[in-house]
Coordinates of C-alpha atoms in Angstrom, one line a residue:
Chain P
M1 CA -78.9 6.2 25.8
L2 CA -75.3 7.3 25.4
P3 CA -73.0 4.7 23.9
G4 CA -70.4 3.1 26.2
L5 CA -66.6 3.3 25.8
T6 CA -64.4 0.3 25.3
R7 CA -61.3 -0.3 27.3
E8 CA -59.2 1.0 24.4
E9 CA -61.3 4.1 24.1
I10 CA -61.0 4.9 27.8
L11 CA -57.2 4.9 27.4
R12 CA -57.3 6.9 24.1
Y13 CA -59.5 9.6 25.7
S14 CA -57.8 9.6 29.1
R15 CA -56.9 13.3 29.0
H16 CA -60.5 14.2 28.3
L17 CA -61.8 11.9 31.0
L18 CA -59.6 13.8 33.5
I19 CA -61.4 17.1 32.8
P20 CA -64.5 17.3 34.9
E21 CA -66.3 19.4 32.2
V22 CA -65.9 16.4 29.8
G23 CA -65.4 13.3 31.9
L24 CA -66.8 9.9 31.0
E25 CA -70.3 11.2 30.3
G26 CA -69.0 13.9 28.1
Q27 CA -66.8 11.5 26.1
R28 CA -69.8 9.2 25.7
K29 CA -71.8 12.3 24.5
L30 CA -69.1 13.0 21.9
K31 CA -69.2 9.3 20.7
G32 CA -73.0 9.6 20.3
S33 CA -72.8 12.9 18.4
S34 CA -72.3 13.9 14.8
A35 CA -70.9 16.9 12.9
L36 CA -71.0 17.9 9.3
V37 CA -67.9 19.6 7.9
I38 CA -68.6 21.5 4.7
G39 CA -65.4 21.9 2.8
T40 CA -62.2 20.0 3.5
G41 CA -59.8 22.9 2.7
G42 CA -58.0 25.3 4.9
L43 CA -60.7 25.5 7.6
G44 CA -62.0 22.0 7.2
S45 CA -58.6 20.4 7.7
P46 CA -58.0 21.4 11.4
V47 CA -61.8 21.1 12.1
A48 CA -62.0 17.5 10.8
L49 CA -58.6 16.4 12.4
Y50 CA -59.5 17.7 15.9
L51 CA -63.1 16.5 15.8
A52 CA -61.8 13.0 14.8
A53 CA -59.1 13.1 17.5
A54 CA -61.7 14.2 20.1
G55 CA -63.9 11.2 19.3
V56 CA -66.9 12.8 17.7
G57 CA -68.7 9.5 16.7
R58 CA -69.9 10.4 13.2
I59 CA -68.3 13.0 11.0
G60 CA -69.6 14.0 7.6
L61 CA -67.3 15.6 4.9
V62 CA -68.6 17.5 1.9
D63 CA -66.3 18.5 -0.9
Y64 CA -66.0 17.7 -4.6
D65 CA -62.5 18.8 -5.3
V66 CA -59.2 17.0 -5.7
V67 CA -56.0 17.7 -3.8
D68 CA -53.7 20.2 -5.6
S69 CA -50.2 21.0 -4.6
S70 CA -51.2 24.7 -4.0
N71 CA -53.5 23.4 -1.3
L72 CA -50.8 22.0 0.9
Q73 CA -49.4 25.3 2.2
R74 CA -52.5 25.3 4.6
Q75 CA -54.7 22.3 4.1
V76 CA -52.8 20.1 6.5
I77 CA -55.2 17.1 6.5
H78 CA -53.9 16.3 3.0
G79 CA -50.4 15.2 2.1
T80 CA -48.1 15.3 -0.9
N81 CA -49.0 11.6 -1.6
G82 CA -52.6 12.7 -1.9
I83 CA -52.2 15.1 -4.8
G84 CA -54.8 14.2 -7.4
K85 CA -56.9 12.2 -4.9
L86 CA -60.5 13.2 -4.0
K87 CA -60.3 15.6 -1.0
V88 CA -63.0 13.8 0.9
E89 CA -61.1 10.5 0.6
S90 CA -57.7 11.9 1.4
A91 CA -59.3 13.6 4.5
R92 CA -61.1 10.4 5.5
D93 CA -58.0 8.3 5.3
R94 CA -56.1 10.7 7.5
M95 CA -58.9 10.9 10.1
L96 CA -59.3 7.1 10.3
D97 CA -55.6 6.8 10.8
L98 CA -55.8 9.3 13.6
N99 CA -58.9 7.6 15.1
P100 CA -60.2 4.3 13.7
D101 CA -63.0 4.2 16.3
I102 CA -65.1 7.0 14.5
E103 CA -67.3 6.8 11.5
V104 CA -66.5 9.2 8.5
E105 CA -69.2 9.7 5.9
V106 CA -68.1 11.3 2.7
Y107 CA -70.1 13.3 0.2
N108 CA -68.1 13.8 -3.0
E109 CA -70.4 16.4 -4.4
P110 CA -70.8 20.2 -4.3
F111 CA -73.1 21.4 -1.4
T112 CA -76.1 22.8 -3.3
S113 CA -79.7 23.8 -2.8
E114 CA -80.7 20.4 -4.2
N115 CA -78.7 18.1 -1.8
A116 CA -78.0 20.4 1.2
M117 CA -81.1 19.5 3.4
R118 CA -80.8 15.8 2.7
I119 CA -77.1 15.8 3.6
A120 CA -77.3 18.0 6.7
K121 CA -80.5 16.8 8.4
D122 CA -78.9 13.9 10.3
Y123 CA -76.1 15.8 11.9
D124 CA -76.1 17.6 15.3
V125 CA -73.9 20.6 14.2
I126 CA -72.9 22.1 10.9
I127 CA -69.5 23.5 10.4
D128 CA -68.9 26.1 7.7
G129 CA -65.5 25.7 6.1
T130 CA -66.5 26.8 2.6
D131 CA -64.6 29.2 0.5
N132 CA -67.2 31.3 -1.2
F133 CA -70.3 33.5 -0.5
P134 CA -73.0 31.4 -2.2
T135 CA -72.2 28.3 -0.2
R136 CA -71.9 30.4 3.1
Y137 CA -75.5 31.8 2.6
L138 CA -76.7 28.3 1.7
T139 CA -75.0 26.8 4.8
N140 CA -76.6 29.5 6.9
D141 CA -80.1 29.0 5.5
V142 CA -79.9 25.2 5.8
S143 CA -78.9 25.6 9.5
V144 CA -81.7 28.0 10.2
F145 CA -84.3 25.7 8.5
L146 CA -83.1 22.6 10.2
G147 CA -82.7 24.4 13.6
K148 CA -79.1 23.4 13.9
P149 CA -76.1 25.4 15.1
N150 CA -73.8 26.7 12.3
I151 CA -70.2 26.9 13.5
Y152 CA -68.9 29.7 11.2
G153 CA -65.4 30.6 10.3
S154 CA -64.1 32.7 7.4
I155 CA -60.7 34.0 6.4
F156 CA -58.8 36.5 4.2
R157 CA -55.1 37.0 4.1
F158 CA -54.4 37.8 7.8
D159 CA -58.0 38.3 9.0
G160 CA -60.4 35.7 10.4
Q161 CA -63.9 35.7 11.7
V162 CA -65.6 33.1 14.0
S163 CA -69.1 32.8 15.4
V164 CA -71.8 30.3 16.3
F165 CA -75.0 31.1 14.4
Y166 CA -77.9 29.5 16.1
A167 CA -81.1 31.1 15.1
K168 CA -83.1 29.6 18.1
E169 CA -80.9 31.5 20.5
G170 CA -79.2 34.3 18.6
P171 CA -78.6 35.9 15.2
C172 CA -77.8 34.1 12.0
Y173 CA -75.2 35.0 9.3
R174 CA -77.9 36.9 7.3
C175 CA -78.7 39.1 10.4
L176 CA -75.1 40.5 10.1
F177 CA -74.8 40.5 6.3
P178 CA -78.3 40.7 4.8
E179 CA -76.9 41.4 1.3
P180 CA -73.8 39.7 -0.2
P181 CA -71.0 42.1 -1.3
P182 CA -71.1 43.3 -4.9
P183 CA -69.5 40.6 -7.1
G184 CA -65.7 41.0 -7.2
L185 CA -65.4 43.4 -4.3
V186 CA -64.1 40.8 -1.8
P187 CA -61.3 38.7 -3.3
S188 CA -61.2 34.9 -2.6
C189 CA -58.1 33.2 -1.3
A190 CA -57.3 31.9 -4.8
E191 CA -57.2 35.6 -6.0
G192 CA -56.0 37.4 -2.9
G193 CA -53.9 34.8 -1.1
V194 CA -54.0 33.7 2.6
L195 CA -51.3 33.2 5.3
G196 CA -51.2 29.4 5.5
V197 CA -51.4 29.2 9.3
L198 CA -54.5 31.5 9.5
P199 CA -57.1 28.8 8.7
G200 CA -55.2 26.7 11.3
T201 CA -56.0 29.4 14.0
I202 CA -59.6 29.9 12.8
G203 CA -60.4 26.2 12.2
T204 CA -59.2 25.2 15.6
L205 CA -61.4 27.8 17.1
Q206 CA -64.3 26.4 15.1
A207 CA -63.5 22.9 16.3
T208 CA -63.4 24.2 19.9
E209 CA -66.8 25.8 19.5
A210 CA -68.2 22.6 17.9
L211 CA -67.0 20.5 20.8
K212 CA -68.4 23.0 23.4
V213 CA -71.8 22.9 21.6
L214 CA -71.8 19.1 21.4
L215 CA -70.8 18.8 25.1
G216 CA -73.1 21.6 26.2
I217 CA -70.3 23.3 28.2
G218 CA -68.9 26.9 28.4
D219 CA -70.1 29.9 26.6
P220 CA -70.2 29.4 22.8
L221 CA -69.9 32.4 20.5
I222 CA -73.7 32.7 20.1
G223 CA -74.5 36.4 19.6
K224 CA -70.8 37.2 19.5
L225 CA -68.4 37.6 16.6
L226 CA -64.7 37.0 17.1
L227 CA -62.5 39.0 14.8
Y228 CA -58.9 38.0 14.5
N229 CA -56.0 39.8 12.8
A230 CA -52.7 37.9 12.7
L231 CA -50.5 40.9 11.9
D232 CA -51.8 42.8 15.0
M233 CA -52.3 39.6 16.9
S234 CA -55.6 41.1 17.9
F235 CA -58.7 39.3 19.0
D236 CA -61.8 41.6 19.0
F237 CA -65.2 40.5 20.1
V238 CA -68.4 42.2 18.8
K239 CA -71.8 41.8 20.4
L240 CA -74.4 40.8 17.8
K241 CA -78.1 41.2 17.7
K242 CA -80.8 39.4 15.9
N243 CA -81.9 41.5 13.0
P244 CA -85.7 42.1 13.2
K245 CA -85.7 42.4 9.4
C246 CA -83.8 39.2 8.8
R247 CA -85.3 37.4 5.8
V248 CA -84.7 33.9 7.1
C249 CA -84.8 34.1 10.9
G250 CA -86.7 37.3 11.6
P251 CA -90.4 37.5 12.6
N252 CA -91.4 38.5 9.1
A253 CA -89.1 36.1 7.3
D254 CA -90.1 35.7 3.6
I255 CA -87.4 33.2 2.6
K256 CA -88.9 29.9 3.6
E257 CA -86.9 27.5 1.5
L258 CA -83.5 27.3 -0.2
I259 CA -83.0 29.7 -3.1
D260 CA -80.5 29.9 -6.0
Y261 CA -77.5 31.2 -4.1
E262 CA -75.2 31.7 -7.1
E263 CA -77.8 34.1 -8.5
F264 CA -78.3 35.8 -5.1
C265 CA -74.6 36.5 -4.8
G266 CA -73.8 37.0 -8.5
V267 CA -70.8 34.7 -8.3
P268 CA -70.1 31.0 -8.7
G269 CA -70.3 28.7 -5.7
H270 CA -66.6 27.7 -5.8
D271 CA -63.3 29.4 -5.5
H272 CA -61.7 28.0 -8.7
E273 CA -59.9 30.2 -11.1
E274 CA -60.2 29.8 -14.9
G275 CA -62.1 33.0 -14.9
S276 CA -64.2 33.7 -18.0
A277 CA -65.7 37.0 -19.2
G278 CA -68.5 35.1 -21.1
T279 CA -69.1 34.0 -24.7
G280 CA -67.4 36.2 -27.2
W281 CA -65.2 38.1 -24.8
D282 CA -62.6 35.4 -24.1
I283 CA -59.4 34.5 -25.9
T284 CA -57.5 31.3 -25.0
A285 CA -53.7 31.3 -24.4
S286 CA -53.1 29.4 -27.7
E287 CA -55.3 31.8 -29.7
L288 CA -53.4 34.8 -28.2
Y289 CA -50.1 33.2 -29.1
E290 CA -51.2 33.0 -32.7
R291 CA -52.6 36.6 -32.7
V292 CA -49.5 38.2 -31.3
K293 CA -47.3 36.6 -34.0
T294 CA -49.1 38.6 -36.7
N295 CA -50.9 41.5 -35.1
H296 CA -50.1 44.4 -32.8
L297 CA -52.0 43.9 -29.6
K298 CA -51.9 45.8 -26.4
L299 CA -51.5 43.5 -23.3
L300 CA -53.0 44.9 -20.1
D301 CA -51.9 43.1 -16.9
V302 CA -54.3 43.9 -14.0
R303 CA -52.4 42.0 -11.3
E304 CA -50.8 43.6 -8.3
P305 CA -47.1 44.7 -8.8
H306 CA -45.7 42.0 -6.4
E307 CA -47.2 39.3 -8.7
L308 CA -45.0 40.5 -11.6
E309 CA -42.0 39.1 -9.7
I310 CA -43.5 35.6 -10.2
S311 CA -44.3 35.8 -13.9
K312 CA -44.9 38.3 -16.6
L313 CA -45.6 38.7 -20.3
P314 CA -43.2 40.8 -22.4
N315 CA -44.5 44.3 -23.3
A316 CA -47.5 44.1 -21.0
V317 CA -48.6 47.3 -19.3
N318 CA -49.4 46.8 -15.6
I319 CA -52.4 48.7 -14.1
P320 CA -53.7 46.8 -11.0
L321 CA -57.5 46.3 -11.1
G322 CA -58.1 48.5 -8.1
Q323 CA -56.5 51.5 -9.9
L324 CA -58.0 50.9 -13.4
A325 CA -61.0 53.1 -13.0
G326 CA -58.8 56.1 -12.2
R327 CA -56.2 55.4 -14.9
L328 CA -58.4 54.8 -18.0
A329 CA -56.9 57.9 -19.6
E330 CA -53.6 56.0 -20.0
L331 CA -55.3 53.6 -22.4
D332 CA -56.5 54.0 -26.0
S333 CA -60.1 52.7 -26.5
A334 CA -59.5 52.3 -30.2
E335 CA -56.6 49.8 -29.8
D336 CA -57.0 46.0 -29.8
M337 CA -56.4 44.9 -26.3
V338 CA -56.1 41.7 -24.2
V339 CA -56.6 41.9 -20.5
F340 CA -55.1 39.3 -18.2
C341 CA -54.5 38.5 -14.5
K342 CA -53.4 35.3 -12.7
G343 CA -56.4 33.1 -13.5
G344 CA -58.9 35.3 -15.5
T345 CA -61.3 36.4 -12.7
R346 CA -59.9 39.9 -12.1
S347 CA -59.3 40.5 -15.8
A348 CA -63.0 39.6 -16.5
R349 CA -63.9 42.3 -14.0
A350 CA -61.5 44.7 -15.7
L351 CA -63.0 43.9 -19.0
E352 CA -66.5 44.8 -17.7
L353 CA -65.2 48.1 -16.5
L354 CA -63.4 48.8 -19.8
V355 CA -66.5 47.9 -21.9
S356 CA -68.7 50.1 -19.8
A357 CA -66.2 52.9 -20.3
G358 CA -66.6 52.6 -24.1
F359 CA -63.7 50.2 -25.0
K360 CA -64.9 47.8 -27.7
K361 CA -61.9 45.9 -28.9
V362 CA -61.0 44.1 -25.6
K363 CA -60.7 40.5 -24.9
N364 CA -60.1 38.5 -21.6
L365 CA -57.3 36.0 -21.5
K366 CA -59.2 32.9 -20.3
G367 CA -57.4 31.2 -17.4
G368 CA -55.0 34.1 -17.1
I369 CA -51.2 34.0 -17.2
N370 CA -51.4 30.6 -15.6
A371 CA -53.1 29.3 -18.8
W372 CA -50.3 30.9 -20.8
A373 CA -47.7 29.2 -18.6
K374 CA -49.5 25.8 -19.0
D375 CA -50.2 26.0 -22.8
V376 CA -47.7 28.3 -24.4
D377 CA -44.6 29.0 -22.3
M378 CA -43.6 26.2 -20.1
N379 CA -40.7 28.2 -18.7
L380 CA -43.2 30.4 -16.8
P381 CA -44.3 29.1 -13.4
V382 CA -47.9 28.4 -12.5
Y383 CA -49.0 29.9 -9.2
Chain T
M1 CA -70.7 68.2 16.1
N2 CA -69.6 64.8 17.5
H3 CA -66.1 63.6 17.5
I4 CA -65.8 59.9 16.5
K5 CA -63.0 57.4 15.7
L6 CA -63.3 54.9 12.8
L7 CA -61.4 51.6 12.7
F8 CA -61.1 49.7 9.4
F9 CA -60.5 45.9 9.0
A10 CA -59.5 43.4 6.3
T11 CA -60.3 44.5 2.8
I12 CA -61.8 47.8 3.9
R13 CA -58.5 48.7 5.6
D14 CA -56.8 48.1 2.2
R15 CA -59.3 50.2 0.4
A16 CA -59.1 53.0 3.0
G17 CA -55.4 52.9 3.0
T18 CA -55.3 53.4 6.8
K19 CA -56.2 51.5 10.0
S20 CA -58.1 54.3 11.6
L21 CA -59.5 57.8 11.1
E22 CA -60.9 60.5 13.4
M23 CA -63.7 62.8 12.3
E24 CA -66.4 65.3 13.3
I25 CA -69.9 64.4 12.4
P26 CA -73.3 66.1 13.0
A27 CA -74.8 65.1 16.4
D28 CA -77.9 63.4 14.9
M29 CA -76.1 61.3 12.3
T30 CA -77.2 57.7 11.9
I31 CA -75.1 54.7 10.7
Q32 CA -76.8 55.0 7.3
G33 CA -75.8 58.7 7.3
L34 CA -72.3 57.8 8.1
K35 CA -72.1 55.2 5.4
D36 CA -73.3 57.8 2.9
K37 CA -70.8 60.3 4.1
L38 CA -67.9 57.8 3.8
S39 CA -69.1 56.9 0.3
T40 CA -69.0 60.5 -0.7
D41 CA -65.8 61.5 1.1
Y42 CA -63.9 58.3 0.2
P43 CA -65.1 57.0 -3.3
N44 CA -62.9 54.0 -2.8
L45 CA -65.1 52.9 0.1
K46 CA -68.4 53.3 -1.8
D47 CA -68.8 49.7 -2.9
S48 CA -67.7 48.4 0.5
M49 CA -70.6 50.3 2.2
K50 CA -73.1 48.1 0.5
S51 CA -72.2 45.0 2.6
V52 CA -70.4 45.9 5.8
L53 CA -70.7 45.1 9.5
I54 CA -70.6 48.2 11.6
T55 CA -70.2 48.4 15.3
I56 CA -70.6 51.2 17.8
N57 CA -68.3 50.7 20.8
R58 CA -68.0 47.0 19.9
E59 CA -71.8 46.4 19.6
Y60 CA -73.4 45.6 16.2
A61 CA -75.3 48.7 15.0
F62 CA -78.2 48.7 12.6
D63 CA -78.5 51.4 9.9
E64 CA -81.0 53.4 12.0
A65 CA -78.8 53.7 15.1
V66 CA -77.6 57.2 15.9
V67 CA -73.9 57.6 16.4
P68 CA -73.1 58.9 19.9
S69 CA -70.3 61.4 20.6
N70 CA -66.8 59.9 21.1
A71 CA -68.0 56.6 19.7
E72 CA -65.5 54.1 18.3
I73 CA -67.0 52.9 15.1
A74 CA -65.5 49.7 13.5
L75 CA -66.1 48.6 10.0
F76 CA -65.7 44.9 9.1
P77 CA -66.2 43.6 5.6
P78 CA -67.6 40.1 4.9
V79 CA -64.7 37.7 4.0
S80 CA -65.4 34.4 2.3
G81 CA -62.1 32.4 2.3
G82 CA -61.9 29.0 3.7

């Protein structure tokens, strides 16, 4: 039995009720339906706002982060007042302000193999607004195992991808990408940046697909991948096929339960900086400050040239990570060296490359130049 | 030999340093063969070939698919941001 609408709700949803494809019955369907939004960041912001506004009766939010001022360039569900607040609570407050007639359930925890099935099982659709590969593979596998549609969206700089992965009727994420990319090959938004409006475009497309699936109208992107580029303003559609060799949804699937996704992808299940090269390979900003006072040290900056306009360390040599392998001859492997980037992730990768090329006296600046700006030189900006 | 056009997207475009390329390939070359050729001819693309979505004339292509003449081949990397 679909829930009824109150007099106030009929007025609130008037513009929906006027569309024959939605109408009173469709609006009652939305009220009786539920959606789980994984991540309340760039993608999760428009998804959660529009699903709340549309009157989806029960919306779940999963995130464990707090609002940071560097989020607000794109994460429009949060506000300046919310800096430091839990993201799920900041998002819930905004959604309930937009629509007090819905229910918002918050999960202030990382989405992991331990809790994912329990959290996701009571929702009709799952919306992937995560920011890293391990959680994307996890979200996919949970959706396949629970037989639920996974409304997928993903972004990088100016490019976005949208699809509906529903293994009962079409391919899943693993059919397209059976193997994750080698660690470090694909930069995250925290490392590579993103045009703030891009998740707005992609997230509203995800919200549209979620509403279509819940209402059972139109042609959702099942078996189709939408590829968007903001610079070209191009929308390309690619026809997808179920992969007969898919390890979770193929006829000979051998993955029957959730696995360790961080191990599978070789990267952590979050997009935080504070990159570390591992025990013994790191140096903190304060330690580096003491070392440079007394010793000669080579400083190697592996950021992109345009980042040097924001902040730089005196006497550092700049070789962007992407060029490092081809420019090793410019460096002396016998010299004491400290490698750094913005947050320590790219420099940790550079350090691996240097060590495998025979450099022994290298260290990674933990937390990058941002740690230096926080702990040593307050005149430098953090970005 | 078959004439084909390659289109690069997102991070692969950055690594290739171009949006598109045209090339001649043997008539019986598969997608896997094309990946191997790109890895050899463009070392910068080698790592990207390990996880890439490739389409032939806008349809997803598995590694065993043979590349037809005058095909438009598009290469899309996975992206993870959100």
